[in-house]
Short mmCIF file of C-alpha atoms and ligand atoms in Angstrom, two decimals:
data_model
loop_
_atom_site.label_atom_id
_atom_site.label_comp_id
_atom_site.label_asym_id
_atom_site.label_seq_id
_atom_site.Cartn_x
_atom_site.Cartn_y
_atom_site.Cartn_z
CA MET A 1 23.24 33.60 47.19
CA VAL A 2 25.07 34.61 50.38
CA ASN A 3 28.42 36.25 51.06
CA ILE A 4 30.69 35.04 53.83
CA MET A 5 33.95 36.95 53.85
CA ASN A 6 35.23 36.65 50.31
CA TYR A 7 33.80 33.22 49.64
CA GLU A 8 30.41 33.14 48.05
CA ILE A 9 28.30 30.11 48.97
CA LYS A 10 25.92 29.73 46.04
CA TYR A 11 23.42 26.90 45.72
CA ASP A 12 21.03 28.28 43.14
CA THR A 13 22.01 26.10 40.18
CA ARG A 14 23.04 22.51 39.52
CA ASP A 15 26.61 23.59 38.78
CA ASN A 16 26.88 25.68 41.93
CA ILE A 17 25.51 22.81 44.04
CA ALA A 18 27.94 20.36 42.43
CA SER A 19 30.80 22.74 43.06
CA LEU A 20 29.88 22.99 46.78
CA LEU A 21 29.75 19.20 46.98
CA SER A 22 33.21 18.97 45.41
CA GLU A 23 34.73 21.55 47.76
CA ASN A 24 37.88 20.26 49.43
CA ASN A 25 39.38 23.39 50.92
CA PRO A 26 38.94 22.79 54.70
CA GLU A 27 38.24 26.47 55.42
CA LYS A 28 35.56 26.63 52.79
CA VAL A 29 34.07 23.34 53.97
CA GLU A 30 33.91 24.86 57.45
CA LEU A 31 32.09 27.92 56.10
CA ILE A 32 29.55 25.70 54.35
CA ARG A 33 29.10 23.74 57.58
CA LYS A 34 28.53 26.93 59.60
CA MET A 35 26.02 28.26 57.14
CA ALA A 36 24.12 24.95 57.12
CA HIS A 37 24.12 24.98 60.92
CA ASP A 38 22.64 28.51 60.95
CA VAL A 39 19.95 27.48 58.46
CA LEU A 40 19.15 24.48 60.68
CA LEU A 41 18.81 26.65 63.80
CA GLU A 42 16.64 29.18 62.00
CA ASN A 43 14.28 26.63 60.44
CA CYS A 44 14.21 23.65 62.79
CA GLY A 45 15.86 24.72 66.06
CA SER A 46 18.76 22.91 67.70
CA GLY A 47 16.88 19.82 68.95
CA VAL A 48 17.84 16.30 67.95
CA TYR A 49 15.07 13.69 67.66
CA TYR A 50 15.38 9.97 68.13
CA ARG A 51 13.72 7.29 66.04
CA GLY A 52 14.34 3.89 67.64
CA LEU A 53 15.20 1.61 64.71
CA ILE A 54 13.60 -1.84 64.79
CA GLU A 55 14.73 -4.04 61.87
CA PHE A 56 11.96 -6.60 62.17
CA SER A 57 12.50 -8.85 59.14
CA ASN A 58 15.34 -9.43 56.68
CA ARG A 59 13.27 -11.40 54.17
CA CYS A 60 13.45 -9.55 50.89
CA VAL A 61 12.04 -10.10 47.42
CA SER A 62 14.35 -7.46 45.96
CA ASP A 63 17.82 -8.16 44.68
CA CYS A 64 19.63 -4.81 44.91
CA TYR A 65 23.23 -5.36 43.84
CA TYR A 66 24.65 -3.46 46.81
CA CYS A 67 22.62 -4.83 49.72
CA GLY A 68 23.71 -7.55 52.12
CA ILE A 69 20.17 -8.85 52.69
CA ARG A 70 19.29 -9.07 48.96
CA ARG A 71 17.15 -12.05 47.96
CA SER A 72 20.00 -13.94 46.30
CA ASN A 73 22.37 -13.74 49.25
CA ALA A 74 22.19 -17.35 50.44
CA ASP A 75 24.59 -16.68 53.35
CA VAL A 76 21.94 -14.75 55.27
CA ASN A 77 19.91 -16.39 58.05
CA ARG A 78 16.44 -15.11 57.40
CA PHE A 79 14.41 -13.98 60.42
CA ASP A 80 11.15 -12.34 61.40
CA LEU A 81 10.72 -10.78 64.82
CA THR A 82 7.59 -11.91 66.60
CA MET A 83 4.82 -9.44 67.36
CA ASP A 84 5.87 -9.47 71.03
CA GLU A 85 9.51 -8.76 70.19
CA ILE A 86 8.52 -5.79 68.03
CA VAL A 87 6.04 -4.39 70.52
CA ASP A 88 8.43 -4.86 73.46
CA SER A 89 11.20 -2.97 71.62
CA ALA A 90 8.77 -0.18 70.76
CA LEU A 91 7.48 0.07 74.34
CA TRP A 92 11.05 0.25 75.60
CA CYS A 93 11.45 3.32 73.36
CA ALA A 94 8.29 4.89 74.75
CA LYS A 95 9.43 4.23 78.32
CA ASN A 96 12.84 5.73 77.64
CA GLY A 97 11.52 8.93 76.10
CA TYR A 98 12.22 8.16 72.44
CA GLY A 99 9.21 9.85 70.87
CA SER A 100 9.29 7.80 67.66
CA ILE A 101 10.29 4.51 66.13
CA VAL A 102 11.16 3.28 62.64
CA LEU A 103 9.96 -0.16 61.61
CA GLN A 104 12.26 -1.35 58.83
CA SER A 105 12.40 -4.60 56.87
CA GLY A 106 13.27 -6.15 53.56
CA GLU A 107 10.78 -5.87 50.75
CA ASN A 108 7.59 -7.95 51.01
CA SER A 109 4.14 -7.16 49.66
CA SER A 110 2.24 -10.27 50.70
CA ARG A 111 -1.17 -9.86 52.30
CA ASP A 112 0.04 -11.56 55.49
CA PHE A 113 3.00 -9.22 55.76
CA ILE A 114 0.97 -6.02 55.32
CA ASP A 115 -1.66 -7.25 57.78
CA PHE A 116 1.06 -8.12 60.28
CA VAL A 117 2.64 -4.66 60.01
CA CYS A 118 -0.78 -3.00 60.37
CA ARG A 119 -1.43 -5.00 63.53
CA ALA A 120 2.01 -4.16 64.90
CA VAL A 121 1.46 -0.44 64.28
CA GLU A 122 -2.02 -0.49 65.82
CA THR A 123 -0.78 -2.33 68.90
CA ILE A 124 2.21 -0.04 69.35
CA LYS A 125 0.11 3.09 68.93
CA LYS A 126 -2.44 1.88 71.48
CA ARG A 127 0.00 0.55 74.06
CA SER A 128 2.48 3.44 73.94
CA VAL A 129 -0.03 6.12 74.98
CA SER A 130 1.03 7.77 78.25
CA GLU A 131 1.03 11.15 79.93
CA GLU A 132 4.30 11.95 78.17
CA LEU A 133 3.10 10.63 74.81
CA PRO A 134 -0.64 11.36 74.67
CA ASN A 135 -0.82 10.20 71.04
CA GLY A 136 1.54 7.28 71.51
CA LEU A 137 4.82 6.82 69.68
CA GLY A 138 5.32 8.40 66.27
CA VAL A 139 5.73 5.55 63.79
CA THR A 140 7.84 5.73 60.63
CA LEU A 141 7.76 2.81 58.22
CA CYS A 142 10.58 1.77 55.91
CA ILE A 143 9.23 -1.34 54.21
CA GLY A 144 9.71 -0.56 50.56
CA GLU A 145 7.53 -0.38 47.49
CA GLN A 146 3.83 -1.14 48.06
CA SER A 147 0.51 -0.50 46.34
CA GLU A 148 -1.42 2.67 47.09
CA ALA A 149 -4.14 0.63 48.80
CA ASP A 150 -1.57 -0.93 51.15
CA TYR A 151 0.04 2.43 51.91
CA ALA A 152 -3.47 3.64 52.82
CA LYS A 153 -3.96 0.65 55.18
CA LEU A 154 -0.63 1.30 56.87
CA PHE A 155 -1.48 4.98 57.29
CA ALA A 156 -4.92 4.14 58.68
CA ALA A 157 -3.23 1.79 61.17
CA GLY A 158 -1.43 4.82 62.62
CA ALA A 159 1.94 5.12 60.88
CA HIS A 160 2.44 8.71 59.76
CA ARG A 161 5.94 8.85 58.24
CA TYR A 162 7.48 6.70 55.54
CA LEU A 163 11.04 6.41 54.32
CA LEU A 164 11.73 5.13 50.81
CA ARG A 165 15.12 5.96 49.39
CA ILE A 166 15.32 6.57 45.68
CA GLU A 167 18.99 5.43 46.06
CA THR A 168 20.00 7.67 43.12
CA SER A 169 17.91 9.98 40.97
CA ASN A 170 20.03 9.10 37.93
CA ARG A 171 18.17 6.51 35.85
CA GLU A 172 21.30 5.11 34.26
CA LEU A 173 23.12 4.77 37.57
CA PHE A 174 19.96 3.26 39.11
CA LYS A 175 20.09 0.56 36.41
CA THR A 176 23.68 -0.33 37.26
CA ILE A 177 22.79 -1.06 40.89
CA HIS A 178 19.44 -2.84 40.45
CA PRO A 179 18.18 -5.75 38.37
CA GLU A 180 15.89 -4.89 35.49
CA ALA A 181 12.76 -5.95 37.35
CA GLN A 182 13.27 -3.14 39.87
CA SER A 183 12.25 0.05 38.14
CA PHE A 184 13.20 3.62 38.84
CA ASP A 185 9.77 4.78 37.69
CA ASN A 186 8.00 2.53 40.15
CA ARG A 187 10.12 3.86 43.00
CA VAL A 188 9.24 7.45 42.05
CA GLU A 189 5.59 6.46 41.69
CA CYS A 190 5.70 4.96 45.20
CA LEU A 191 6.96 8.27 46.58
CA ARG A 192 3.99 9.97 44.89
CA ARG A 193 1.60 7.36 46.32
CA LEU A 194 2.97 7.97 49.80
CA LYS A 195 2.40 11.70 49.44
CA ARG A 196 -1.14 11.23 48.18
CA THR A 197 -1.84 8.92 51.12
CA GLY A 198 -0.88 11.65 53.57
CA PHE A 199 2.44 10.36 54.90
CA GLN A 200 5.35 12.62 55.75
CA VAL A 201 7.63 11.33 53.05
CA GLY A 202 11.32 10.71 53.38
CA THR A 203 13.69 9.62 50.69
CA GLY A 204 17.44 9.58 50.20
CA VAL A 205 20.38 8.32 48.22
CA MET A 206 23.65 6.56 48.77
CA TYR A 207 26.73 8.55 47.93
CA GLY A 208 30.01 7.22 46.61
CA LEU A 209 28.43 4.61 44.31
CA PRO A 210 30.65 3.34 41.50
CA GLY A 211 30.27 5.73 38.56
CA GLN A 212 28.54 8.43 40.63
CA THR A 213 29.69 12.05 40.29
CA CYS A 214 29.06 15.21 42.30
CA GLN A 215 26.90 16.44 39.39
CA MET A 216 24.68 13.41 39.92
CA LEU A 217 24.47 14.20 43.63
CA ALA A 218 23.52 17.78 42.74
CA ASP A 219 20.71 16.31 40.62
CA ASP A 220 19.66 14.22 43.62
CA ILE A 221 19.26 17.39 45.68
CA LEU A 222 17.20 18.99 42.92
CA PHE A 223 15.12 15.80 42.77
CA PHE A 224 14.40 16.08 46.52
CA LYS A 225 13.34 19.70 45.99
CA ASP A 226 11.21 18.87 43.01
CA MET A 227 9.47 16.04 44.90
CA ASP A 228 8.93 18.41 47.86
CA ILE A 229 10.08 15.76 50.31
CA ASP A 230 9.77 16.15 54.08
CA MET A 231 12.65 14.05 55.39
CA LEU A 232 15.98 12.68 54.24
CA GLY A 233 17.85 9.55 55.26
CA MET A 234 20.99 9.33 53.16
CA GLY A 235 24.30 7.66 53.68
CA PRO A 236 27.55 6.59 52.09
CA TYR A 237 27.54 3.42 50.01
CA ILE A 238 29.58 0.83 51.88
CA ARG A 239 30.63 -2.39 50.22
CA HIS A 240 29.18 -5.72 51.31
CA SER A 241 31.58 -8.54 50.48
CA SER A 242 28.88 -10.95 49.26
CA THR A 243 27.13 -8.64 46.81
CA PRO A 244 27.60 -8.20 43.05
CA LEU A 245 28.31 -4.47 43.34
CA LYS A 246 31.64 -5.10 45.02
CA LYS A 247 32.83 -6.44 41.66
CA ASN A 248 31.42 -3.51 39.66
CA LYS A 249 33.79 -2.53 36.88
CA ASN A 250 32.81 1.14 37.12
CA GLN A 251 35.48 3.15 38.88
CA PHE A 252 34.72 5.11 42.01
CA ILE A 253 34.72 8.72 40.82
CA ILE A 254 34.22 9.98 44.35
CA GLU A 255 37.37 8.52 45.89
CA ARG A 256 36.96 6.50 49.08
CA ASP A 257 39.23 8.98 50.90
CA ASP A 258 36.81 11.78 50.00
CA LEU A 259 33.69 9.91 51.03
CA LEU A 260 33.35 11.37 54.53
CA ARG A 261 33.77 14.92 53.29
CA VAL A 262 31.28 14.43 50.44
CA SER A 263 28.82 12.74 52.84
CA LEU A 264 28.95 15.70 55.22
CA LEU A 265 28.73 18.23 52.41
CA MET A 266 25.66 16.40 51.07
CA ILE A 267 23.95 16.91 54.44
CA ALA A 268 25.02 20.56 54.59
CA VAL A 269 23.97 21.42 51.04
CA CYS A 270 20.64 19.61 51.47
CA ARG A 271 20.10 21.74 54.56
CA LEU A 272 20.92 24.91 52.62
CA VAL A 273 18.64 24.06 49.71
CA LEU A 274 15.76 22.34 51.52
CA LYS A 275 15.96 24.30 54.81
CA ASP A 276 13.17 22.97 57.04
CA ILE A 277 13.10 19.23 56.36
CA ASN A 278 14.30 16.59 58.83
CA ILE A 279 17.68 15.08 57.97
CA ALA A 280 19.06 11.96 59.65
CA ALA A 281 22.68 11.43 60.65
CA THR A 282 22.66 7.76 59.66
CA THR A 283 24.54 4.81 61.13
CA ALA A 284 26.45 4.31 57.87
CA LEU A 285 28.24 7.60 58.57
CA GLN A 286 29.62 6.08 61.75
CA THR A 287 30.97 3.17 59.71
CA ILE A 288 33.26 5.43 57.71
CA ASP A 289 34.23 7.61 60.68
CA PRO A 290 33.99 6.80 64.41
CA THR A 291 32.37 10.19 65.04
CA GLY A 292 30.51 10.29 61.73
CA ARG A 293 27.07 10.72 63.25
CA GLU A 294 28.16 13.66 65.43
CA LYS A 295 29.76 15.24 62.39
CA GLY A 296 26.52 14.69 60.48
CA LEU A 297 24.67 16.61 63.21
CA SER A 298 27.11 19.48 63.08
CA PHE A 299 26.68 19.67 59.28
CA GLY A 300 22.92 20.16 59.57
CA ALA A 301 21.27 16.85 60.51
CA ASN A 302 18.65 16.75 63.30
CA VAL A 303 17.55 13.11 63.55
CA VAL A 304 19.36 10.04 64.90
CA MET A 305 18.19 6.45 64.75
CA PRO A 306 19.34 4.45 67.79
CA GLN A 307 19.56 0.71 67.15
CA LEU A 308 16.72 -1.24 68.80
CA THR A 309 16.84 -4.51 66.90
CA PRO A 310 17.36 -7.31 69.46
CA VAL A 311 21.13 -8.03 69.55
CA ASP A 312 20.78 -11.68 68.44
CA TYR A 313 19.26 -10.65 65.11
CA ARG A 314 21.57 -7.78 64.20
CA LYS A 315 24.22 -9.97 62.58
CA SER A 316 21.53 -11.14 60.16
CA TYR A 317 20.69 -7.57 59.13
CA LEU A 318 24.07 -6.59 57.76
CA LEU A 319 23.34 -4.31 54.83
CA TYR A 320 27.07 -3.63 54.46
CA ASP A 321 30.38 -4.72 55.98
CA ASN A 322 31.44 -3.43 59.41
CA LYS A 323 27.99 -2.14 60.35
CA PRO A 324 28.50 -0.57 63.80
CA CYS A 325 26.55 -1.03 67.07
CA GLN A 326 26.25 -4.80 66.70
CA GLU A 327 26.66 -5.71 70.36
CA ASP A 328 25.50 -2.66 72.30
CA THR A 329 22.45 -3.14 74.46
CA LYS A 330 19.58 -0.66 74.21
CA GLU A 331 20.74 1.02 77.40
CA GLU A 332 24.37 1.29 76.18
CA CYS A 333 23.14 2.69 72.91
CA LYS A 334 21.00 5.28 74.68
CA ASN A 335 23.88 6.50 76.87
CA CYS A 336 26.41 6.45 74.06
CA LEU A 337 24.19 8.42 71.73
CA SER A 338 23.18 11.09 74.21
CA ALA A 339 26.91 11.64 74.92
CA ARG A 340 27.58 11.85 71.17
CA VAL A 341 24.76 14.37 70.67
CA GLY A 342 25.96 16.41 73.68
CA SER A 343 29.53 16.43 72.36
CA VAL A 344 28.46 18.69 69.48
CA GLY A 345 26.50 21.03 71.75
CA ARG A 346 23.08 19.66 70.86
CA GLU A 347 20.33 18.19 73.00
CA VAL A 348 17.98 15.28 72.51
CA HIS A 349 14.33 16.26 72.68
CA TYR A 350 12.74 13.37 74.51
CA ASN A 351 9.07 12.44 74.32
CA GLU A 352 8.52 14.38 71.11
CA TRP A 353 7.67 13.08 67.68
CA GLY A 354 9.91 15.68 66.08
CA ASP A 355 7.87 15.88 62.89
CA SER A 356 9.26 17.54 59.82
CA PRO A 357 8.75 21.33 60.13
CA HIS A 358 8.47 21.37 56.35
CA PHE A 359 5.45 19.05 56.44
CA LYS A 360 3.81 21.10 59.18
CA ARG A 361 4.29 24.34 57.25
CA LYS A 362 2.78 22.83 54.12
CA GLY A 363 -0.29 21.89 56.18
CA GLU A 364 -0.55 25.37 57.68
CA SER A 365 -0.31 27.07 54.30
CA LYS A 366 -3.22 24.91 53.05
CA ASN A 367 -5.49 25.98 55.96
N1 LIG B 1 13.45 -2.63 51.72
C1 LIG B 1 13.26 -1.29 52.14
C2 LIG B 1 13.54 -0.31 51.04
O1 LIG B 1 14.00 -0.71 49.98
O2 LIG B 1 13.28 0.89 51.23
C3 LIG B 1 14.04 -0.91 53.39
C4 LIG B 1 15.24 -1.71 53.76
S1 LIG B 1 16.68 -1.34 52.84
C5 LIG B 1 17.75 -2.54 53.46
C6 LIG B 1 17.21 0.17 53.62
C7 LIG B 1 18.32 0.95 52.95
O3 LIG B 1 19.57 0.32 53.18
C8 LIG B 1 18.27 1.07 51.46
O4 LIG B 1 17.39 2.09 51.06
C9 LIG B 1 19.73 1.36 51.09
O5 LIG B 1 19.96 2.70 50.77
C10 LIG B 1 20.50 0.97 52.35
N2 LIG B 1 21.61 0.07 52.01
C11 LIG B 1 21.54 -1.18 51.56
N3 LIG B 1 22.78 -1.66 51.26
C12 LIG B 1 23.65 -0.67 51.53
C13 LIG B 1 25.07 -0.53 51.41
N4 LIG B 1 25.82 -1.51 50.93
N5 LIG B 1 25.64 0.64 51.80
C14 LIG B 1 24.88 1.64 52.29
N6 LIG B 1 23.54 1.56 52.41
C15 LIG B 1 22.92 0.45 52.03
#
């Protein structure tokens, strides 16, 4: 509990967290932002870390009702990047000082797929070693639900961070956005598997889902705390015109006009509650506001994911409508982002992995 002037910013209970997330007085929102920024500086420093995002396959066995690349979306041209395309994109990152990459794809658990990803990680790790990056690029994976044995193979191949969003920690809401075959319990179990394997574990939710309330988002934050997660990649839910969720009968409780404010408050309150984890200012934020990512940084985020997917494939990886950065080359993206980061008084830390301070501290306290 902390006092700023006469306004008390309390985040010790579910109700207090929900009330911060519902705040719409601009002065109070600004106070929350400032406090989150101070907590960021104290626990993580002011650096911003890049993870070059390579979306290497849009084939997906899942059928999430909100996602543009869901299995049943017949409009999508399915693609797989070749090994050379993936490795070239990764090596471009290494050469340009991005200390880390994220390899993301649709859901696939086939033997061939896991072996392919392992080979890609091994090759990238080996070929990205340099004076600046003595241990090669840091590799984060975002390839969905897998068995513990496969997580172990991917970790052994050299990936050390993994992002698997829970999407919402509310079981009932989860059921309204996924088919029955996709279970909430399995997703939670996968997060546990990732932890046991040794990964730095990231999760996250979408905010502004039909039927979702600020109380549910408060529960999400408590879920992150309970799961002791190391990183967060969250973002607003944005409609995709060829998905079932666009026709959902549930009303939006968080009004579309409030979505930016709630998105930023989610980042800030996560920073207040979770303190030393890494939090991404995601691309989806930029879809709802042209300077959404910068705003995300000023509300407590410290990670940005520049787009590295080869331009020709990006239109086939549209998770939602109006996804930004569809045409920008890697170079344009690099320049644009460093200007965006600079515009909020922050600096990109090049050639660093930028691991989660929370994960490091857990390791130190065990020794
Ligand atoms: N298949 C992997 C998984 O499930 O973790 C990774 C790929 S999946 C496309 C990456 C993320 O995209 C999901 O976790 C989801 O939160 C986000 N996403 C999908 N559709 C979205 C939408 N309409 N609006 C906002 N985010 C969306």
